[in-house]
Coordinates of C-alpha atoms and ligand atoms in Angstrom, one line a residue:
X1 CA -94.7 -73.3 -154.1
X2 CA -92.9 -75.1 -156.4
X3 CA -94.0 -78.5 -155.4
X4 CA -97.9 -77.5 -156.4
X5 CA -96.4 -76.7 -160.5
X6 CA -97.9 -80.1 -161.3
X7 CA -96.8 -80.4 -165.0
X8 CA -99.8 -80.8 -168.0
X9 CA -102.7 -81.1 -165.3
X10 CA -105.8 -82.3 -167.3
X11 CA -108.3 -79.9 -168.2
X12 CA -112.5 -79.8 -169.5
X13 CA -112.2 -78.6 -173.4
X14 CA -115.0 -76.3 -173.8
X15 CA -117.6 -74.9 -171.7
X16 CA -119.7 -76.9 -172.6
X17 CA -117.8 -79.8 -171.0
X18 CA -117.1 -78.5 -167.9
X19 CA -121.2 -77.7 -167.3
X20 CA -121.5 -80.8 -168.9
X21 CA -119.0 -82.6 -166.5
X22 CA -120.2 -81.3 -163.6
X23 CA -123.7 -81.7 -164.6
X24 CA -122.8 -85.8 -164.9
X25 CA -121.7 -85.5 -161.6
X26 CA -124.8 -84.0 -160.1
X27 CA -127.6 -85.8 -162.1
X28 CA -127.7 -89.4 -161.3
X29 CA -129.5 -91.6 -159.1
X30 CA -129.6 -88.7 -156.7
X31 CA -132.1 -87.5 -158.7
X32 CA -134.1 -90.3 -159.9
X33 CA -134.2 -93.1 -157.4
X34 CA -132.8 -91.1 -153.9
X35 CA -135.2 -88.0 -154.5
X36 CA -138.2 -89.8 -154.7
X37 CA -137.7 -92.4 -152.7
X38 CA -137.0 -89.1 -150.2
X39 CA -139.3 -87.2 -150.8
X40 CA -141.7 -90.1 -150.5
X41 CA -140.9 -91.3 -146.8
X42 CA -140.5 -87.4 -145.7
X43 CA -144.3 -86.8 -146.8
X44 CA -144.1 -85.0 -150.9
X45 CA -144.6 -81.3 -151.2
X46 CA -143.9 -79.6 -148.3
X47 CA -140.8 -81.5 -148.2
X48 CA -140.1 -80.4 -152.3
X49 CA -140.5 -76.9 -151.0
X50 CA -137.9 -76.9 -148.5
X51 CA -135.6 -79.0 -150.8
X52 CA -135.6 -76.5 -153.3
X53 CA -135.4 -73.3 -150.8
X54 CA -132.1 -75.2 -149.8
X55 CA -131.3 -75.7 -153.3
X56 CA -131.4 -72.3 -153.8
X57 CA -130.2 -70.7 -150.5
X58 CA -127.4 -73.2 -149.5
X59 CA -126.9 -75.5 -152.5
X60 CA -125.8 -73.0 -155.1
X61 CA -123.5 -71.1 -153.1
X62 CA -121.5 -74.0 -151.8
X63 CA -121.2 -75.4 -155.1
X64 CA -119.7 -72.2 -156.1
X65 CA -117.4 -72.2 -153.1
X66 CA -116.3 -75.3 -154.1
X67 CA -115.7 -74.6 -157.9
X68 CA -113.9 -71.8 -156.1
X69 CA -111.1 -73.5 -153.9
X70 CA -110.2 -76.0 -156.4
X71 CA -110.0 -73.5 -159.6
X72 CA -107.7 -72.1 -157.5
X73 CA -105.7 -74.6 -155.8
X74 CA -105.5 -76.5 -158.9
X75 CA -105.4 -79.8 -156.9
X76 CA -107.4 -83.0 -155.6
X77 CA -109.8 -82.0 -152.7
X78 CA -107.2 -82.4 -150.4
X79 CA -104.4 -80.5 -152.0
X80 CA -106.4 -77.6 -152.2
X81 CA -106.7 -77.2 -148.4
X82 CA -103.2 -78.0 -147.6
X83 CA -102.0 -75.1 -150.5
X84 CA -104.5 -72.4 -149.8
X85 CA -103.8 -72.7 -146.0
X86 CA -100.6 -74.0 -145.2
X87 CA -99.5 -75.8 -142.2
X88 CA -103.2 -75.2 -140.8
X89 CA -105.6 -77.9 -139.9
X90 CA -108.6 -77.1 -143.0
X91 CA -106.8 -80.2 -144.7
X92 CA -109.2 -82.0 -142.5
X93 CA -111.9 -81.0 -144.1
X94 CA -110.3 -82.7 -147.8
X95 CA -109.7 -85.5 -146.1
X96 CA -113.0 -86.5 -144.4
X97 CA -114.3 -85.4 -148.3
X98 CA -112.5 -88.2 -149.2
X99 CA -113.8 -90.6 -146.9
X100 CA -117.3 -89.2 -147.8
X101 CA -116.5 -90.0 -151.3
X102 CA -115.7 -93.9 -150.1
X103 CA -119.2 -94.3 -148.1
X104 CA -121.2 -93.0 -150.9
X105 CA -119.6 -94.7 -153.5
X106 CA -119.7 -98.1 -151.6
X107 CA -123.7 -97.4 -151.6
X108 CA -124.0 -95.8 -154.6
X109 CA -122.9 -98.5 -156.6
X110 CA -125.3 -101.0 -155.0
X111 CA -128.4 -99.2 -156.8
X112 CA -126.2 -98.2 -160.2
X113 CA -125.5 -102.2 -160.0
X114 CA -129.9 -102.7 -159.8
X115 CA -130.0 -100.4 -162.5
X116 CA -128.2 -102.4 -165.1
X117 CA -130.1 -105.7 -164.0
X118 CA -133.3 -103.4 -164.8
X119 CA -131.0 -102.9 -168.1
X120 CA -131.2 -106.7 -168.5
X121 CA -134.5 -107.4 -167.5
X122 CA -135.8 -104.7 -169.7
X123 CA -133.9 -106.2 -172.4
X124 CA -135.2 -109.7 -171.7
X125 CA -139.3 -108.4 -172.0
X126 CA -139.2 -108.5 -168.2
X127 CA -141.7 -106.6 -167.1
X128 CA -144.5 -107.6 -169.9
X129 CA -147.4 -108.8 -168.7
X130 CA -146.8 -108.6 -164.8
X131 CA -149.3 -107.3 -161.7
X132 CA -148.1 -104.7 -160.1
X133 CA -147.9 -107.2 -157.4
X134 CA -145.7 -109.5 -159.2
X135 CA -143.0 -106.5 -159.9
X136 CA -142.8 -105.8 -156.5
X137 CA -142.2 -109.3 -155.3
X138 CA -139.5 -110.0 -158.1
X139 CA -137.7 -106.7 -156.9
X140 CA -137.9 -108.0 -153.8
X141 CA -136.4 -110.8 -154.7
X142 CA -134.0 -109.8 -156.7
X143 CA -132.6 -107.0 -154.1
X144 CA -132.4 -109.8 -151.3
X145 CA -130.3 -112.6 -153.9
X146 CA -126.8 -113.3 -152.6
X147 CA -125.3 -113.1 -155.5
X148 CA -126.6 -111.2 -158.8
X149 CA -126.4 -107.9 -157.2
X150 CA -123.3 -108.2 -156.3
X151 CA -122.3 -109.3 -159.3
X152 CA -123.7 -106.1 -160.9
X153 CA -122.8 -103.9 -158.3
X154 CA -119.0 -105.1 -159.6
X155 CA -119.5 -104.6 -163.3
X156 CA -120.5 -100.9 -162.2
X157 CA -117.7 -100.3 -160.3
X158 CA -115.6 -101.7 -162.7
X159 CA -117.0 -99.6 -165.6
X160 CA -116.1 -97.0 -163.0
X161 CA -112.8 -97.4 -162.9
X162 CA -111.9 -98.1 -166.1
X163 CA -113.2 -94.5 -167.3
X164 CA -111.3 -93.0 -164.3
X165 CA -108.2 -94.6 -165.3
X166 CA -108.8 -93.3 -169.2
X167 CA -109.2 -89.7 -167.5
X168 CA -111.6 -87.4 -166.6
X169 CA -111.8 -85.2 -169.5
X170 CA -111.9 -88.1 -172.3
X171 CA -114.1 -90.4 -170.0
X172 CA -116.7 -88.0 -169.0
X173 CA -117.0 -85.3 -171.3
X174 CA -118.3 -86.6 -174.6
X175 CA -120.6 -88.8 -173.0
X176 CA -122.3 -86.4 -171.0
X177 CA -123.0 -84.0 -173.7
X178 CA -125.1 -85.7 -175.6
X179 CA -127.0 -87.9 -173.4
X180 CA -128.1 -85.7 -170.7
X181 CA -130.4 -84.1 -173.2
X182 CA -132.0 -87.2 -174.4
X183 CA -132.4 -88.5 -170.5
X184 CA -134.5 -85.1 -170.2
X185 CA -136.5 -85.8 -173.3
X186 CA -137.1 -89.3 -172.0
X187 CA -138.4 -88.4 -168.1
X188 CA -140.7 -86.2 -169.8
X189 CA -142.0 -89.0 -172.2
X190 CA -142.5 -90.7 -168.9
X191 CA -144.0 -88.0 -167.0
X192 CA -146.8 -87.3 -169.6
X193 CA -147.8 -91.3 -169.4
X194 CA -147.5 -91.3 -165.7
X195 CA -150.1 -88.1 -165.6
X196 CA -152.2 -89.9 -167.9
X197 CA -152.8 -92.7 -165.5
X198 CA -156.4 -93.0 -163.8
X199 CA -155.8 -91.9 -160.1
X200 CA -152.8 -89.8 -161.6
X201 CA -154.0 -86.7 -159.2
X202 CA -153.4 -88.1 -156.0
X203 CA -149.5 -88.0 -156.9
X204 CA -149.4 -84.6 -157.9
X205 CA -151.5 -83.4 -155.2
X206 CA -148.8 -85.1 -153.0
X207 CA -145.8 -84.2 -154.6
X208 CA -147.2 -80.3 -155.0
X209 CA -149.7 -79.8 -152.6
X210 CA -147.8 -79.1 -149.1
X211 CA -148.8 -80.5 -146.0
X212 CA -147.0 -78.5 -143.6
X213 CA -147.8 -80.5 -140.3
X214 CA -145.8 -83.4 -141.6
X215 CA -142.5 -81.2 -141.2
X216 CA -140.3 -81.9 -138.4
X217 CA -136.9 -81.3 -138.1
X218 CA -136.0 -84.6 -139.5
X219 CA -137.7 -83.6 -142.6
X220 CA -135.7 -80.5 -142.5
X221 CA -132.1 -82.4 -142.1
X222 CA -133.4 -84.9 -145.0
X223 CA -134.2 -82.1 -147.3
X224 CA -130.9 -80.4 -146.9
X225 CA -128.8 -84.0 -147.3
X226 CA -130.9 -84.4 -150.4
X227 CA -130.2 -81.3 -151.7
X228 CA -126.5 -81.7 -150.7
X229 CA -126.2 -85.3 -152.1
X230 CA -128.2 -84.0 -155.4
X231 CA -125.5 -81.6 -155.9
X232 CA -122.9 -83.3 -155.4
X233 CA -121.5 -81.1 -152.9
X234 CA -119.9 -80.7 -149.5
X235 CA -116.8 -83.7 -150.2
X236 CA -114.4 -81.8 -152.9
X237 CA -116.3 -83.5 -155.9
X238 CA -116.2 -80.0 -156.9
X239 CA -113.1 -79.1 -155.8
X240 CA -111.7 -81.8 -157.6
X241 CA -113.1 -80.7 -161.0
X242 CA -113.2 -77.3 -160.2
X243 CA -109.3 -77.9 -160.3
X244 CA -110.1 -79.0 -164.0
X245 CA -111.5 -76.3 -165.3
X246 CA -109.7 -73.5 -167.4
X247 CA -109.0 -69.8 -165.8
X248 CA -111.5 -68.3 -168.4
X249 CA -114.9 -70.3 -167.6
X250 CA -117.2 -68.2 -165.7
X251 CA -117.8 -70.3 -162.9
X252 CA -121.4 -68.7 -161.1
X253 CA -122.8 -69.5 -164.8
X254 CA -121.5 -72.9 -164.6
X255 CA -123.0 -74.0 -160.6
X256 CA -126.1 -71.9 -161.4
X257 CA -126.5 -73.8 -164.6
X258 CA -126.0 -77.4 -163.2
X259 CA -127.9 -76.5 -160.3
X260 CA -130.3 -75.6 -162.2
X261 CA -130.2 -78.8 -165.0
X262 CA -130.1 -80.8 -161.3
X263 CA -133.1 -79.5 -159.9
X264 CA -135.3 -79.6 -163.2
X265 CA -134.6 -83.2 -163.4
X266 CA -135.2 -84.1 -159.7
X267 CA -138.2 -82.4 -160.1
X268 CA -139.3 -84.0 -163.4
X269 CA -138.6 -87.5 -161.7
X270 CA -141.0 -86.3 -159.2
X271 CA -143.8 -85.8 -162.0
X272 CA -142.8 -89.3 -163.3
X273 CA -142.9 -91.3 -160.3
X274 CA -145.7 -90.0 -157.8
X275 CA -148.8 -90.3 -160.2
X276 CA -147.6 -93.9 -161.3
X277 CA -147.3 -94.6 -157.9
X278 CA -151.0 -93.3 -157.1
X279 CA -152.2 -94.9 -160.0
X280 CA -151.2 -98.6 -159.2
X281 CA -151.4 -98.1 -155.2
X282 CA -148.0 -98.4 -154.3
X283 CA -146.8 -96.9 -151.1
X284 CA -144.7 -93.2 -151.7
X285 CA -143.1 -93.9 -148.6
X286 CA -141.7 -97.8 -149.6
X287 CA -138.4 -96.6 -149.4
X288 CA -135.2 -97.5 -151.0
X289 CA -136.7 -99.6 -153.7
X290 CA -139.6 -97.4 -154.7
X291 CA -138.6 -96.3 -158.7
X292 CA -137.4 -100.3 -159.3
X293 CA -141.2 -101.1 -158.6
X294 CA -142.6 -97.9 -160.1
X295 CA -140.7 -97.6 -163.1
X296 CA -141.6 -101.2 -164.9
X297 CA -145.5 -100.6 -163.8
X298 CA -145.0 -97.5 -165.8
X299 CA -143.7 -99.4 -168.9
X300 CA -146.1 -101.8 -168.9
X301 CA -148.5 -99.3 -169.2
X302 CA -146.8 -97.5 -172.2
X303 CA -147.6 -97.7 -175.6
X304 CA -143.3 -98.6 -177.1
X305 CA -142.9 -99.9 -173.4
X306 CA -140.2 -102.2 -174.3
X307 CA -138.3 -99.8 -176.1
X308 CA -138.8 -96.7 -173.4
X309 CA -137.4 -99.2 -170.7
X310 CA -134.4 -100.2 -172.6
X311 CA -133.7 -96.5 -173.6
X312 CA -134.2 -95.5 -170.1
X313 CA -132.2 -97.9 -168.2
X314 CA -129.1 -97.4 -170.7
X315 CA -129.5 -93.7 -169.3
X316 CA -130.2 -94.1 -166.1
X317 CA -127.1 -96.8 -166.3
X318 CA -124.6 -93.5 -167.9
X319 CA -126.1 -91.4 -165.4
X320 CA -125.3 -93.0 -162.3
X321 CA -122.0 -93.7 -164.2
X322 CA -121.1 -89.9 -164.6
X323 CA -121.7 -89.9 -161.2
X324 CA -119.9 -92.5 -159.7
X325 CA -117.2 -91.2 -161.9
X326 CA -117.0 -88.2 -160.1
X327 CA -116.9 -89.9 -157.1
X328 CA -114.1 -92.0 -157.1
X329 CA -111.7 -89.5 -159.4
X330 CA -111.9 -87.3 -155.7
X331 CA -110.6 -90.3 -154.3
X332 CA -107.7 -90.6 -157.1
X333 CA -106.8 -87.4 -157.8
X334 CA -105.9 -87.8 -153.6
X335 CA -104.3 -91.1 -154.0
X336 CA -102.3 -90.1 -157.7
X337 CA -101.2 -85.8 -156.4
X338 CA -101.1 -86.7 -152.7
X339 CA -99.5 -89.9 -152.0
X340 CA -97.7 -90.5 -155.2
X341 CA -99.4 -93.0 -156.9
X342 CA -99.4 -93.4 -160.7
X343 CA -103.4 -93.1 -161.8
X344 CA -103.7 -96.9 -162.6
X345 CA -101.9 -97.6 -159.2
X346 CA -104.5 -94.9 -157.4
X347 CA -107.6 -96.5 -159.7
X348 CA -107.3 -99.8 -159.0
X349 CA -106.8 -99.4 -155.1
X350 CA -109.4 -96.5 -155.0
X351 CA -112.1 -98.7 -156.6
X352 CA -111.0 -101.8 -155.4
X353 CA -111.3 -100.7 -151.2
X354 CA -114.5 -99.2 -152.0
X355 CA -115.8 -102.5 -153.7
X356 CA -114.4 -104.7 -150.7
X357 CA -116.8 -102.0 -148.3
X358 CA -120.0 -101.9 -151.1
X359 CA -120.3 -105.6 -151.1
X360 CA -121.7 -105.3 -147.7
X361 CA -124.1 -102.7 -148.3
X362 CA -125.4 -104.7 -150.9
X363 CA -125.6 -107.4 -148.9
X364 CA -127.8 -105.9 -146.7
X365 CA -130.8 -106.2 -148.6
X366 CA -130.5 -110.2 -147.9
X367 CA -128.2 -112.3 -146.0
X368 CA -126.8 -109.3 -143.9
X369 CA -130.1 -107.9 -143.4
X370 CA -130.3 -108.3 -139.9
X371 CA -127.5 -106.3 -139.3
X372 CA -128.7 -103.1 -138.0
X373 CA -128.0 -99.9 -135.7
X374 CA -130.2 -97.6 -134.8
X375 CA -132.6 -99.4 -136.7
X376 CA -131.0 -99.0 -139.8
X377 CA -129.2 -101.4 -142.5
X378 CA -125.8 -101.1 -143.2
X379 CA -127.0 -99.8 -146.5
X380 CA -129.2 -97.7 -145.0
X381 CA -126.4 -96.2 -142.2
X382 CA -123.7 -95.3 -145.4
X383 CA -126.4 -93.8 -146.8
X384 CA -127.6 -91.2 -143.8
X385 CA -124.6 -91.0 -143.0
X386 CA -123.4 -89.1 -146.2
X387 CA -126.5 -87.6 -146.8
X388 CA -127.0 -86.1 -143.6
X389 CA -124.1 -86.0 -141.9
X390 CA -120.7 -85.7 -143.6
X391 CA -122.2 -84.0 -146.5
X392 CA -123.9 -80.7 -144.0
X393 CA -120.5 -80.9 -142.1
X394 CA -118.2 -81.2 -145.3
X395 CA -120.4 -77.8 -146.7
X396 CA -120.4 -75.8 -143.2
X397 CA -116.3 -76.0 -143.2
X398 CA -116.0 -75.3 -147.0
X399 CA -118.2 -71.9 -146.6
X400 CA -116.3 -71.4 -143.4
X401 CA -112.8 -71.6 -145.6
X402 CA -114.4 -69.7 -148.3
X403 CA -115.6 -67.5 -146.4
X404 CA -113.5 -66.3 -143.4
X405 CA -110.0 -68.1 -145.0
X406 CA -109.6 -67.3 -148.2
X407 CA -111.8 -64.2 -148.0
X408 CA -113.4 -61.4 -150.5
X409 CA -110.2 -60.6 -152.1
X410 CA -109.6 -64.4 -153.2
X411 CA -112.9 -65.0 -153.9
X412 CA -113.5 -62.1 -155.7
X413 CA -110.4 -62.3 -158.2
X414 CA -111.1 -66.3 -158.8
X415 CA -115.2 -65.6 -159.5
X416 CA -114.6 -62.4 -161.9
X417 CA -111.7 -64.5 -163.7
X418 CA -108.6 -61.8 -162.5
X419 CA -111.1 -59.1 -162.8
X420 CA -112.7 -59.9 -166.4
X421 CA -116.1 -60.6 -165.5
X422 CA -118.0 -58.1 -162.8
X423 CA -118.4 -59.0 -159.7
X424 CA -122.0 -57.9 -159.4
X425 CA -123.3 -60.4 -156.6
X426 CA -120.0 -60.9 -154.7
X427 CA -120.9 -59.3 -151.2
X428 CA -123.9 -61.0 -151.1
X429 CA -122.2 -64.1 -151.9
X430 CA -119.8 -63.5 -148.9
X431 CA -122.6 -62.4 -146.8
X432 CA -124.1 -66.0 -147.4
X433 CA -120.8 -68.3 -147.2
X434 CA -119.6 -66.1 -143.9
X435 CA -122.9 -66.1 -142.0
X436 CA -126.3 -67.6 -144.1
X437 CA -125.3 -70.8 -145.2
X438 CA -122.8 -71.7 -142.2
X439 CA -125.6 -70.9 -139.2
X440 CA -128.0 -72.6 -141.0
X441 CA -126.9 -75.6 -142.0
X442 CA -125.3 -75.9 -138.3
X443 CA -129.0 -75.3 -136.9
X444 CA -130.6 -77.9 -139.6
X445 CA -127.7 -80.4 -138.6
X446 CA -128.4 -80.1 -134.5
X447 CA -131.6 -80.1 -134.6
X448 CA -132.3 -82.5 -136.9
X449 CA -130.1 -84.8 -135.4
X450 CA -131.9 -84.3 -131.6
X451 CA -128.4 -83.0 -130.8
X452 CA -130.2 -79.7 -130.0
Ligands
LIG501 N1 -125.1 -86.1 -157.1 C1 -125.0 -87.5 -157.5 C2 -126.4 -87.9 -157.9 O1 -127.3 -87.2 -157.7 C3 -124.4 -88.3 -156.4 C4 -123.1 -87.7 -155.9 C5 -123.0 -87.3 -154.5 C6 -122.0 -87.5 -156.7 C7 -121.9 -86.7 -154.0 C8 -120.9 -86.9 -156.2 C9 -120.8 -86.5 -154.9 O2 -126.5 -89.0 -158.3

C-alpha cells in the first residue's frame, strides 16, 4: 500500500470549488456548439427528450461512480483501477480513458481554437453589417484556411497547458467560480433576442415539439454520446478530480448539482440557437459549424451586439478552457503518478502529442478534407468516436467496477463520507450501476452501431 501514500496530493479548497471545478469540466463547448449542432442533425425535440432521460437515468449515476473510484483511490484515472483491484485487468479501462482523453482533446481544441478567432473577429466589428449569407461563407472560409486555425487551435492548447502545469486547484478553481454565472446570465440575454426574432417559433417548435418518427437507433446512440460527452464522463475525467476532492464533500450533491448546472445550460443554448436559426433560414441540421454561423447573425441583430459578442466569446473561450483543462490533467496526472514524470515533464509531452494528432483534425475542414472513412472526416471520426464509442464503453466498465467490484460496502462508506451522511438512495443506486445503466447503455451501443 505504501507506494499509493502520495505525499501533499493537491486538493479543491471549498465546496464550492470542487462543484465549480467539475462544473468547468462539464460545461463547455459540449454544451454550446456540440449540443446543438447534435441535436440539430438528429431532428430537435424528440431527440432533447431522450438526451435528457439519459441525463437523468445514466448520466448522473456514472458521474457519481466515477467521483466514487477516484475519491477513493486518490489517484489519476488509471491508478485508481490498478489500487482498488490489484493485479486484475480493470486498469484497462483507465487506460483506454486516457486515450479517450487524447481523441477528444485533439478535436476539441480545433473548435476552442474557432472560438477565439470569433474572439478576434468580434473584437475587430466582424460581424457588423453582414447577410446572413456573407457569415456563412466567411465561416466557411475561415474553417477550410490552412493556416489561422491552426494557429489558434495552438494558442488554445497552449493556454491549456500552461494552467495544467500551474495546477489544477489554482488554475481552475477561481476562474470557474465566478464566470460560470455570468456565461448563464449571458445565454439568457441571448435567448430572450433569439425568441424575439420574426419566425422565432419554428425553432422552438423544433427544439420542443417531438417528432417521434425521426428516432432511430442512431438517434438513440447520439443522444446517449451527447449526454456522455456533456458530462464529461465515461474516461476518468472524474476520477481524476474525484481524486481531488476532500473526504468531507458530499459527493451525490456535487454530480447531481453539475449535472444539473450542465443540462440547464445545454438546454438554454438550445433556446438560443434554434429560433435564430429559424429566423434567418439557416439549416438546424448544418452540422459541425452551425453556432459559428448562428451566433454572429444573432449579434447583429442585438441591440449592444458588439459588446454581447465580445463578452460572449471571452466566455465561451474560458469555458471550453475549463474543459480542455480537465481533459488533459487525466492525461497528466497518468503521465506525472504513473510513469514518473515530474508535472512540467508530463504537461509538455501530454499537450504537445495531442497537438501533433489535433493539427490534423483541424486540417480536415480544408486541405485534408478529402480524407475520409466511412464517410466521415478525420475530425468528424475523433469526434464519433469519443462520443459514441469510447465514451458508452468507458461508462459500461466503470458501473460494472462500481458496481459488481468495489460493491455496496465500498460504495456505500465513500458516498455517506465513513457513515456521516445517510445513505438514503444507495440500493437504488446499486440497482442502477449493477443492472440499469450497464444493460442499457450495452443495448443503445449495439444497436445503434448495427452491431445488433
Ligand atoms: N464536457 C465537456 C464539454 O461539454 C467536454 C469533455 C468531455 C470534457 C469529456 C471532459 C471529458 O465541453
Amino acid at each position: 500500500m505504501a507506494k499509493f501514500d502520495l505525499p501533499a496530493r493537491e486538493k479543491f479548497g471549498s465546496k464550492l470549488g470542487v462543484v465549480a471545478a467539475a462544473a468547468g469540466s462539464a460545461v463547455g463547448l459540449g454544451n454550446i456548439w456540440r449540443f446543438p449542432y447534435v441535436a440539430g442533425e438528429n431532428g430537435g425535440a424528440a431527440f432533447l427528450l431522450i438526451y435528457l432521460a439519459f441525463v437523468l437515468a445514466i448520466g448522473f449515476p456514472v458521474m457519481l461512480a466515477e467521483l466514487t473510484i477516484g475519491r477513493r483511490a486518490q489517484l489519476n484515472a488509471l491508478g485508481s483501477f490498478k489500487k482498488l483491484a490489484p493485479g486484475k485487468p480493470w486498469f484497462l479501462v483507465g487506460l483506454m480513458g486516457i486515450g479517450a482523453a487524447f481523441v477528444i482533446l485533439a478535436f476539441y481544441s480545433t473548435i476552442a481554437g474557432w472560438t477565439l478567432e470569433y474572439l478576434v473577429q468580434a473584437i475587430g466589428h466582424g460581424f457588423s453589417n453582414k447577410s446572413t449569407e456573407e457569415l456563412k461563407s466567411s465561416f466557411e472560409a475561415f474553417q477550410a484556411a490552412p493556416l489561422r486555425p491552426v494557429i489558434w487551435q495552438l494558442v488554445f492548447m497552449f493556454l491549456t497547458g500552461f494552467i495544467v502545469f500551474s495546477g489544477v486547484k489554482k488554475g481552475i478553481e477561481k476562474s470557474t467560480k465566478i464566470l460560470m454565472p455570468v456565461l448563464l446570465a449571458l445565454i439568457i440575454i441571448m435567448s430572450i433576442r433569439s425568441l424575439t426574432l420574426p419566425g422565432a417559433m419554428g425553432g422552438l417548435k423544433f427544439l420542443f415539439k417531438p417528432d417521434f418518427s425521426k428516432i432511430t437507433w442512431e438517434v438513440v446512440l447520439s443522444a446517449l454520446g451527447q449526454a456522455a460527452f456533456s458530462l464529461s464522463i465515461g474516461m476518468g475525467t472524474l476520477i481524476t478530480y474525484g481524486s481531488y476532492i476532500q473526504k468531507d464533500n458530499n459527493l451525490p450533491v456535487t454530480a447531481l448539482q453539475v449535472s444539473a448546472a450542465d443540462t440547464i445550460i445545454a438546454v438554454l443554448a438550445g433556446i438560443m440557437i434554434f429560433p435564430a436559426v429559424f429566423a434567418f433560414g439557416i439549416d438546424p441540421a448544418e452540422g459541425f459549424g452551425l453556432v459559428f454561423i448562428v451566433l454572429p447573425n444573432i449579434f447583429e441583430q442585438m441591440a449592444g451586439g458588439y459588446f454581447f459578442s465580445v463578452l460572449f466569446f471571452i466566455l465561451l473561450g474560458i469555458a471550453a478552457l475549463t474543459s480542455t483543462v480537465s481533459v488533459l490533467e487525466v492525461v497528466v496526472a497518468y503521465f506525472s503518478e504513473e510513469l514518473n514524470m515530474s508535472r512540467k515533464k508530463a504537461t509538455i509531452l501530454g499537450s504537445v502529442g495531442i497537438s501533433i494528432v489535433g493539427v490534423f483534425a483541424t486540417l480536415s475542414f480544408g486541405p485534408l478534407k478529402d480524407v475520409v472513412l466511412f464517410k466521415k472526416t478525420i475530425f468528424g471520426i475523433f469526434d464519433y468516436m469519443s462520443a459514441n464509442i469510447l465514451l458508452p464503453l468507458g461508462a459500461i466498465f466503470i458501473v460494472l467496477f462500481v458496481g459488481w467490484y468495489l460493491g455496496k460496502k465500498n460504495v456505500q462508506d465513500e458516498l455517506t463520507n465513513q457513515g456521516e451522511l445517510k445513505a438514503r438512495l444507495i440500493n437504488v443506486f446499486m440497482v442502477i450501476v449493477k443492472f440499469i445503466a450497464p444493460v442499457a447503455i450495452a443495448a443503445v451501443f449495439l444497436y445503434g452501431l448495427g452491431l445488433f
